[in-house]
Tab-separated table of C-alpha atoms and ligand atoms in Angstrom:
chain	number	residue	atom	x	y	z
A	30	MET	CA	-0.011	0.090	0.086
A	31	THR	CA	1.225	3.535	-0.123
A	32	ILE	CA	-0.234	6.404	1.142
A	33	GLU	CA	-2.207	8.498	-1.131
A	34	LEU	CA	-0.991	12.212	-1.865
A	35	SER	CA	-2.765	15.402	-1.696
A	36	ASP	CA	-3.162	16.953	-5.616
A	37	ARG	CA	-2.220	20.087	-3.790
A	38	VAL	CA	1.107	18.301	-2.871
A	39	LYS	CA	1.729	17.066	-6.328
A	40	ALA	CA	1.378	20.242	-7.794
A	41	VAL	CA	4.497	21.221	-6.369
A	42	PRO	CA	7.437	20.060	-8.650
A	43	PRO	CA	10.744	18.846	-6.042
A	44	SER	CA	12.945	21.182	-5.706
A	45	GLY	CA	15.095	22.321	-8.842
A	46	ILE	CA	19.186	22.677	-6.904
A	47	ARG	CA	18.604	19.303	-5.384
A	48	ARG	CA	20.790	17.956	-8.406
A	49	PHE	CA	23.174	20.223	-7.495
A	50	PHE	CA	23.833	18.902	-3.875
A	51	GLU	CA	24.685	15.782	-5.335
A	52	ILE	CA	27.194	17.336	-7.732
A	53	ALA	CA	28.552	19.118	-4.255
A	54	GLU	CA	28.896	15.555	-3.011
A	55	GLU	CA	31.190	14.836	-5.149
A	56	ARG	CA	33.955	16.903	-4.478
A	57	ASP	CA	35.301	17.780	-1.501
A	58	ASP	CA	36.647	20.910	-1.609
A	59	VAL	CA	33.585	22.878	-3.334
A	60	ILE	CA	33.260	26.728	-1.988
A	61	SER	CA	29.700	27.230	-1.880
A	62	LEU	CA	27.895	30.680	-3.060
A	63	GLY	CA	25.054	28.908	-2.884
A	64	VAL	CA	23.217	29.545	0.705
A	65	GLY	CA	21.379	31.692	1.280
A	66	GLU	CA	22.185	31.848	5.287
A	67	PRO	CA	24.420	33.876	7.526
A	68	ASP	CA	28.121	32.922	7.724
A	69	PHE	CA	28.258	34.745	11.083
A	70	SER	CA	27.227	32.950	14.462
A	71	THR	CA	24.200	34.281	16.704
A	72	PRO	CA	25.763	37.292	18.762
A	73	TRP	CA	26.910	36.236	21.868
A	74	ALA	CA	24.577	38.518	24.102
A	75	ALA	CA	21.840	36.386	22.375
A	76	ARG	CA	22.965	33.020	22.684
A	77	ASP	CA	23.861	33.763	26.778
A	78	ALA	CA	20.348	35.189	26.864
A	79	ALA	CA	18.770	31.564	25.121
A	80	ILE	CA	21.607	29.621	27.447
A	81	ALA	CA	20.263	31.406	30.614
A	82	SER	CA	16.464	31.193	30.053
A	83	LEU	CA	17.375	27.524	29.347
A	84	GLU	CA	19.615	27.576	32.984
A	85	GLN	CA	16.047	28.758	34.744
A	86	GLY	CA	13.981	26.457	33.906
A	87	LYS	CA	11.910	28.280	31.165
A	88	THR	CA	11.006	25.829	28.658
A	89	SER	CA	7.143	26.507	28.461
A	90	TYR	CA	5.550	27.561	25.890
A	91	THR	CA	4.613	31.111	25.570
A	92	ALA	CA	1.548	33.121	24.562
A	93	ASN	CA	0.176	31.622	21.249
A	94	ARG	CA	1.126	35.231	19.741
A	95	GLY	CA	4.549	35.120	21.415
A	96	MET	CA	6.069	36.289	24.651
A	97	ARG	CA	4.651	39.968	25.408
A	98	GLU	CA	7.861	41.718	25.969
A	99	LEU	CA	8.963	40.044	22.845
A	100	ARG	CA	6.031	41.597	21.360
A	101	GLU	CA	6.387	44.940	22.745
A	102	ALA	CA	10.150	44.857	21.705
A	103	ILE	CA	9.225	44.176	17.628
A	104	ALA	CA	6.886	47.183	18.323
A	105	ASP	CA	9.541	49.397	19.531
A	106	TYR	CA	12.256	48.276	17.151
A	107	ALA	CA	9.615	48.173	13.918
A	108	ALA	CA	8.925	51.682	15.370
A	109	ASP	CA	11.848	52.852	15.693
A	110	ARG	CA	13.838	51.455	12.638
A	111	PHE	CA	11.319	51.706	9.687
A	112	ASP	CA	8.489	54.079	10.866
A	113	LEU	CA	5.938	50.878	11.028
A	114	GLY	CA	3.350	51.467	14.297
A	115	TYR	CA	2.261	48.165	16.055
A	116	ASP	CA	-0.151	47.061	18.443
A	117	PRO	CA	1.834	44.823	20.236
A	118	ALA	CA	-1.718	43.216	21.824
A	119	GLU	CA	-3.436	42.401	18.539
A	120	GLU	CA	-1.061	43.514	15.324
A	121	ILE	CA	2.100	41.551	16.379
A	122	ILE	CA	2.490	37.720	16.107
A	123	VAL	CA	5.673	35.970	16.269
A	124	THR	CA	6.368	32.412	14.512
A	125	ALA	CA	8.438	29.730	13.794
A	126	GLY	CA	10.470	32.132	11.068
A	127	ALA	CA	9.176	34.460	8.460
A	128	SER	CA	8.400	31.424	6.797
A	129	GLU	CA	5.891	30.288	9.044
A	130	ALA	CA	3.941	33.564	8.793
A	131	VAL	CA	4.353	34.100	5.397
A	132	ASP	CA	2.263	30.245	4.995
A	133	LEU	CA	0.258	31.601	7.882
A	134	ALA	CA	-1.117	34.156	5.353
A	135	PHE	CA	-1.569	32.669	2.455
A	136	ARG	CA	-3.557	30.010	4.675
A	137	ALA	CA	-5.753	32.607	6.304
A	138	PHE	CA	-6.232	34.838	3.000
A	139	VAL	CA	-6.308	32.769	0.234
A	140	ASN	CA	-9.339	31.030	-0.908
A	141	PRO	CA	-9.701	28.106	-3.349
A	142	GLY	CA	-9.122	29.541	-6.762
A	143	ASP	CA	-7.801	33.327	-5.797
A	144	THR	CA	-4.770	34.716	-7.690
A	145	VAL	CA	-1.963	35.401	-5.708
A	146	ALA	CA	0.355	37.539	-7.902
A	147	ILE	CA	3.896	37.027	-7.025
A	148	ALA	CA	7.009	39.834	-8.054
A	149	GLN	CA	9.292	37.349	-9.562
A	150	PRO	CA	12.611	36.340	-9.294
A	151	SER	CA	11.597	35.738	-6.121
A	152	TYR	CA	12.270	33.355	-2.875
A	153	ILE	CA	11.308	29.753	-3.522
A	154	SER	CA	8.671	29.390	-1.018
A	155	TYR	CA	6.092	31.672	-2.349
A	156	GLU	CA	4.602	29.585	-5.016
A	157	PRO	CA	4.504	26.611	-2.723
A	158	GLY	CA	2.835	28.380	-0.079
A	159	VAL	CA	0.425	29.793	-2.918
A	160	ILE	CA	-0.295	26.011	-4.172
A	161	PHE	CA	-0.530	24.493	-0.394
A	162	ALA	CA	-3.429	26.902	0.452
A	163	GLY	CA	-5.150	26.248	-2.927
A	164	GLY	CA	-4.891	29.436	-4.676
A	165	GLU	CA	-2.918	30.052	-8.245
A	166	VAL	CA	-0.074	31.941	-8.671
A	167	LEU	CA	0.255	35.018	-11.587
A	168	SER	CA	3.984	35.431	-11.989
A	169	VAL	CA	4.612	38.907	-12.670
A	170	ARG	CA	8.119	39.529	-14.192
A	171	THR	CA	10.561	42.250	-12.924
A	172	ARG	CA	13.384	43.127	-15.281
A	173	GLU	CA	16.887	43.904	-15.429
A	174	GLU	CA	16.939	47.165	-17.107
A	175	ASP	CA	14.751	48.285	-14.113
A	176	GLU	CA	17.265	46.466	-11.655
A	177	PHE	CA	14.205	44.350	-10.515
A	178	ARG	CA	12.281	46.280	-8.955
A	179	LEU	CA	8.520	45.714	-9.755
A	180	THR	CA	7.205	48.051	-12.053
A	181	VAL	CA	3.680	49.076	-12.777
A	182	GLU	CA	4.190	47.819	-16.095
A	183	ALA	CA	5.211	44.676	-14.965
A	184	LEU	CA	2.020	44.426	-13.103
A	185	GLU	CA	-0.424	45.932	-15.980
A	186	GLU	CA	1.579	43.189	-18.675
A	187	ALA	CA	0.734	40.112	-16.174
A	188	GLY	CA	-3.111	41.401	-15.375
A	189	ALA	CA	-1.991	41.498	-11.702
A	190	GLY	CA	-4.728	43.981	-11.363
A	191	ASP	CA	-7.164	41.291	-11.357
A	192	ALA	CA	-5.345	39.298	-8.554
A	193	GLU	CA	-7.048	39.003	-4.865
A	194	MET	CA	-3.087	39.567	-3.269
A	195	LEU	CA	0.219	40.482	-4.080
A	196	VAL	CA	3.572	39.369	-2.643
A	197	LEU	CA	6.915	41.436	-2.442
A	198	CYS	CA	10.056	41.077	-1.656
A	199	TYR	CA	12.085	43.607	-1.165
A	200	PRO	CA	15.680	43.574	-0.401
A	201	ASN	CA	15.138	41.000	-2.473
A	202	ASN	CA	16.394	37.004	-2.655
A	203	PRO	CA	17.787	36.621	-5.214
A	204	THR	CA	18.473	39.761	-6.996
A	205	GLY	CA	19.714	41.766	-4.272
A	206	ALA	CA	17.102	44.626	-5.857
A	207	ILE	CA	16.005	47.095	-3.246
A	208	MET	CA	13.025	49.743	-3.663
A	209	ARG	CA	12.968	53.427	-2.516
A	210	GLU	CA	10.027	55.244	-1.977
A	211	GLU	CA	9.541	56.862	-5.025
A	212	HIS	CA	9.699	53.211	-6.516
A	213	LEU	CA	6.828	52.116	-3.920
A	214	GLU	CA	4.117	55.101	-4.187
A	215	PRO	CA	3.312	53.874	-7.942
A	216	ILE	CA	3.257	49.779	-6.800
A	217	ALA	CA	0.635	51.371	-3.594
A	218	GLU	CA	-1.714	52.959	-5.706
A	219	PHE	CA	-2.202	50.061	-8.075
A	220	ALA	CA	-2.957	47.754	-4.983
A	221	ARG	CA	-5.414	50.324	-3.428
A	222	GLU	CA	-7.057	50.726	-6.968
A	223	HIS	CA	-7.333	47.070	-7.366
A	224	ASP	CA	-7.903	46.277	-3.899
A	225	LEU	CA	-5.058	43.733	-3.959
A	226	THR	CA	-3.805	42.719	-0.483
A	227	VAL	CA	-0.056	42.820	-0.109
A	228	LEU	CA	2.318	40.475	1.830
A	229	SER	CA	5.798	42.334	2.079
A	230	ASP	CA	8.206	39.966	2.891
A	231	GLU	CA	10.814	42.389	4.222
A	232	ILE	CA	13.250	39.866	5.889
A	233	TYR	CA	16.546	41.616	4.292
A	234	ALA	CA	15.269	45.239	6.329
A	235	GLU	CA	18.272	45.662	7.542
A	236	LEU	CA	20.916	44.658	5.039
A	237	THR	CA	20.076	47.849	3.032
A	238	TYR	CA	23.284	49.441	1.842
A	239	GLU	CA	22.840	53.018	0.211
A	240	GLY	CA	20.269	54.701	2.320
A	241	GLU	CA	17.373	53.050	4.239
A	242	HIS	CA	14.768	50.992	3.444
A	243	THR	CA	11.571	51.897	3.135
A	244	SER	CA	8.142	49.453	4.060
A	245	ILE	CA	5.239	49.798	1.518
A	246	ALA	CA	2.953	49.554	4.486
A	247	THR	CA	4.097	53.230	5.830
A	248	LEU	CA	2.583	54.367	2.460
A	249	GLU	CA	-0.826	56.121	2.515
A	250	GLY	CA	-3.837	53.658	2.781
A	251	MET	CA	-1.236	51.025	2.490
A	252	ARG	CA	-1.148	49.759	6.505
A	253	GLU	CA	-4.398	48.266	6.275
A	254	ARG	CA	-3.929	46.325	3.108
A	255	THR	CA	-0.535	45.311	4.095
A	256	ILE	CA	1.316	42.410	5.889
A	257	VAL	CA	4.640	42.910	6.856
A	258	PHE	CA	7.518	39.581	7.309
A	259	ASN	CA	10.488	40.463	9.170
A	260	GLY	CA	12.374	37.716	11.721
A	261	PHE	CA	16.113	37.379	13.258
A	262	SER	CA	17.359	34.746	10.435
A	263	LYS	CA	19.390	37.387	8.851
A	264	ALA	CA	20.224	40.413	10.310
A	265	HIS	CA	20.660	38.386	13.511
A	266	ALA	CA	22.302	35.711	12.019
A	267	MET	CA	19.716	32.999	13.770
A	268	THR	CA	18.522	30.977	10.863
A	269	GLY	CA	18.789	27.760	13.024
A	270	LEU	CA	17.035	29.064	16.030
A	271	ARG	CA	13.646	29.782	14.076
A	272	LEU	CA	12.552	33.381	15.123
A	273	GLY	CA	10.475	35.325	12.746
A	274	TYR	CA	7.335	37.448	13.016
A	275	ALA	CA	4.135	39.498	11.118
A	276	LEU	CA	2.705	42.781	11.510
A	277	GLY	CA	-0.664	43.618	10.013
A	278	PRO	CA	-4.127	44.583	11.113
A	279	ALA	CA	-5.483	43.341	14.151
A	280	ASP	CA	-8.343	41.376	12.124
A	281	ALA	CA	-5.602	39.372	10.202
A	282	ILE	CA	-3.353	38.889	12.776
A	283	THR	CA	-5.989	37.568	14.630
A	284	ALA	CA	-6.697	34.794	11.886
A	285	MET	CA	-3.203	34.197	11.182
A	286	ASN	CA	-3.279	33.351	15.072
A	287	LYS	CA	-6.012	30.858	14.499
A	288	ILE	CA	-3.747	28.699	12.244
A	289	HIS	CA	-0.842	29.577	14.005
A	290	GLN	CA	-2.237	28.051	17.476
A	291	TYR	CA	-3.303	24.788	16.731
A	292	ALA	CA	-0.179	24.731	13.888
A	293	MET	CA	2.364	25.905	16.169
A	294	LEU	CA	1.123	26.585	19.600
A	295	SER	CA	3.838	28.917	19.865
A	296	ALA	CA	7.088	30.340	18.645
A	297	PRO	CA	10.162	28.253	19.852
A	298	THR	CA	10.652	29.770	23.645
A	299	THR	CA	14.173	29.362	23.652
A	300	ALA	CA	14.863	31.639	20.504
A	301	GLN	CA	11.823	34.388	22.019
A	302	HIS	CA	14.559	34.818	24.750
A	303	ALA	CA	17.234	35.161	22.238
A	304	ALA	CA	15.497	37.496	20.314
A	305	LEU	CA	14.264	39.656	23.251
A	306	GLU	CA	18.010	40.155	24.049
A	307	ALA	CA	19.117	40.457	19.818
A	308	LEU	CA	16.973	43.520	20.259
A	309	ASP	CA	17.431	44.602	23.235
A	310	SER	CA	21.752	44.752	23.152
A	311	CYS	CA	22.910	43.441	19.444
A	312	GLU	CA	22.248	46.591	17.668
A	313	ASN	CA	26.125	46.962	17.239
A	314	ASP	CA	26.593	43.405	16.017
A	315	VAL	CA	24.410	44.072	13.299
A	316	ARG	CA	25.790	47.018	12.173
A	317	GLU	CA	29.203	45.040	11.887
A	318	MET	CA	27.437	42.274	10.220
A	319	VAL	CA	26.047	44.613	7.976
A	320	ASP	CA	29.469	46.144	7.162
A	321	GLN	CA	30.989	43.018	6.522
A	322	TYR	CA	28.444	42.103	3.961
A	323	ASP	CA	28.653	45.622	2.542
A	324	ARG	CA	32.496	45.222	1.737
A	325	ARG	CA	31.791	41.444	0.357
A	326	ARG	CA	29.153	42.908	-1.877
A	327	GLN	CA	31.673	45.712	-3.387
A	328	PHE	CA	34.086	43.294	-3.501
A	329	VAL	CA	32.254	40.589	-5.578
A	330	LEU	CA	30.493	43.626	-7.781
A	331	SER	CA	33.484	44.561	-9.064
A	332	ARG	CA	35.304	41.655	-9.466
A	333	PHE	CA	32.257	39.974	-11.600
A	334	ARG	CA	32.780	43.232	-13.862
A	335	GLU	CA	36.822	42.352	-13.857
A	336	ILE	CA	35.415	38.627	-15.105
A	337	GLY	CA	33.470	40.363	-18.017
A	338	MET	CA	29.923	39.295	-16.682
A	339	ASP	CA	27.495	41.721	-16.438
A	340	VAL	CA	25.953	42.307	-12.955
A	341	PHE	CA	23.731	44.930	-12.020
A	342	GLU	CA	24.371	46.928	-8.550
A	343	ALA	CA	22.605	45.056	-5.878
A	344	ARG	CA	21.950	47.231	-2.684
A	345	GLY	CA	20.113	44.940	-0.781
A	346	ALA	CA	20.573	41.713	1.042
A	347	PHE	CA	23.463	39.075	0.516
A	348	TYR	CA	22.850	38.214	-3.381
A	349	CYS	CA	24.142	39.725	-6.442
A	350	PHE	CA	22.239	38.267	-9.466
A	351	PRO	CA	25.184	38.502	-12.503
A	352	GLU	CA	24.338	37.103	-16.315
A	353	VAL	CA	25.911	34.565	-17.601
A	354	PRO	CA	28.056	35.071	-20.513
A	355	GLU	CA	27.246	34.064	-24.093
A	356	GLY	CA	27.038	30.319	-24.752
A	357	PHE	CA	25.586	29.268	-21.502
A	358	THR	CA	22.332	28.529	-19.551
A	359	ALA	CA	22.436	29.575	-15.871
A	360	GLU	CA	21.783	25.902	-15.299
A	361	GLU	CA	24.899	24.868	-18.017
A	362	PHE	CA	27.317	27.490	-16.328
A	363	ALA	CA	26.503	26.598	-12.430
A	364	GLU	CA	26.575	23.039	-13.195
A	365	GLY	CA	29.895	24.027	-15.544
A	366	VAL	CA	31.392	25.621	-12.654
A	367	LEU	CA	30.553	23.418	-10.012
A	368	ARG	CA	31.688	20.230	-11.915
A	369	GLU	CA	34.980	21.632	-13.537
A	370	GLU	CA	35.931	24.269	-10.387
A	371	GLY	CA	33.853	23.237	-7.295
A	372	VAL	CA	32.391	26.325	-6.572
A	373	ALA	CA	28.128	25.905	-6.352
A	374	VAL	CA	25.890	28.738	-7.316
A	375	VAL	CA	22.236	28.798	-7.917
A	376	PRO	CA	21.042	29.076	-11.333
A	377	GLY	CA	18.614	32.007	-11.670
A	378	ASP	CA	15.406	29.929	-13.315
A	379	VAL	CA	14.630	28.261	-9.931
A	380	PHE	CA	13.435	31.545	-8.663
A	381	GLY	CA	10.415	31.998	-11.908
A	382	VAL	CA	10.236	34.035	-14.438
A	383	GLY	CA	13.047	36.815	-14.996
A	384	GLY	CA	15.694	34.494	-13.497
A	385	GLU	CA	16.683	32.724	-16.564
A	386	GLY	CA	20.502	33.606	-17.509
A	387	HIS	CA	21.390	34.766	-13.892
A	388	LEU	CA	23.088	33.044	-11.484
A	389	ARG	CA	22.434	33.751	-7.543
A	390	ILE	CA	25.803	34.099	-5.802
A	391	SER	CA	25.476	34.634	-2.097
A	392	TYR	CA	28.190	36.550	-0.184
A	393	ALA	CA	27.068	35.222	3.179
A	394	THR	CA	30.702	33.739	2.679
A	395	GLY	CA	33.728	34.914	4.343
A	396	LEU	CA	36.216	37.167	1.952
A	397	GLY	CA	39.038	34.634	2.089
A	398	ASP	CA	36.695	32.317	0.453
A	399	LEU	CA	34.810	34.795	-1.784
A	400	ARG	CA	38.013	35.701	-3.096
A	401	GLU	CA	38.828	31.901	-4.360
A	402	ALA	CA	35.218	31.260	-5.747
A	403	LEU	CA	35.623	34.285	-8.239
A	404	ALA	CA	39.361	33.364	-8.891
A	405	ARG	CA	37.816	29.851	-10.100
A	406	ILE	CA	34.896	31.655	-11.820
A	407	GLU	CA	36.933	33.397	-13.386
A	408	ALA	CA	38.919	30.348	-14.794
A	409	PHE	CA	36.196	28.740	-15.922
A	410	VAL	CA	35.076	31.568	-17.858
A	411	ALA	CA	38.521	32.074	-19.250
A	412	ASP	CA	38.388	28.149	-20.157
A	413	HIS	CA	35.235	28.675	-22.214
A	414	ALA	CA	35.942	32.019	-23.791
B	667	PLP	N1	12.271	35.103	2.985
B	667	PLP	C1	13.106	35.172	2.638
B	667	PLP	C2	13.058	36.249	1.385
B	667	PLP	C3	14.274	34.297	2.451
B	667	PLP	O1	15.030	34.628	1.623
B	667	PLP	C4	14.225	33.488	3.589
B	667	PLP	C5	15.104	32.607	3.714
B	667	PLP	O2	16.148	32.681	3.032
B	667	PLP	C6	13.279	33.308	3.943
B	667	PLP	C7	11.722	34.813	4.228
B	667	PLP	C8	12.948	32.239	5.592
B	667	PLP	O3	13.224	33.154	6.637
B	667	PLP	P1	13.177	32.503	8.018
B	667	PLP	O4	14.751	31.921	8.415
B	667	PLP	O5	12.847	33.874	8.752
B	667	PLP	O6	11.767	31.665	8.186
């Protein structure tokens, strides 16, 4: 007997990068520029707080929405840092990573057959999340000539005015694109005009180089139709602690909590203690990590230009998105550079429309490895010129 799988699960293809992991396992000198995860450890003060909470036996569930002090700290942080004002009692939910929050939103707001427009290339979890929730995905192609910002032209071209929901992620995974207030204004206007609910994944907000991050939820008439996602994985280097959160109108957060309270009960308690400390005392650690990412970003961008590969000026997250040289598809380049030079990168196609012909390069890796990886990529390009 085999257990019958649901149609929704069957509708989602297996991950396109699994094959690359298998190739990578064949060599022991692989440098990975493939993973979207900080190479730093969680700041010590946050780790200490987690350890102390365990020593004190704080190992019970917390409130479903997360510890009250943590929600208050998140409210203060979001207000100070990004001008986002949310009530910790009703408008914030703490989740097991931003991933859980995004999934809750799809499950709470998508009806069977609803259309969810996704600005692509994008983080790989949105599309499966929509399908698991019974919705239909509408891909909205962002373009390199627009520096991978979402534009009204792209929304119109895709027919996104008829969608129920719009998902965007800036600073962006995989492109490193950011959107400033003047770029977000027309998108906000489009969302208001077409009555779209906006899911704004801002997990890389702190990793904005050159200027400050603006949240679309701060624009006129947007707060009531937007859910903002953020978390501790990226800026605070806490991926394994699994802690994120969502900010939104009380009714929407209550609906998400309805699912969360049954599916999860509460986010990991130890991680909540770490997160509270991270917000309380780790601002300098975050600044230090962001400075290092920025140095690596500038190095990687300049090396790709030296190698002769076109790459647009990524200003956020820890990714850049160079074009593959002529004669290769992204997949061929990624497979070739892995087999011949032992450098793992991700072909852009994995991230949806607009990703073809590009590679996602993560610079969440030390400068020494980045130097060596870029030298190997240079050798690969020279060998195949
Ligand atoms: N959102 C984006 C855009 C990401 O790139 C990632 C991780 O790569 C996540 C969410 C997942 O975050 P978390 O670890 O908080 O679940």
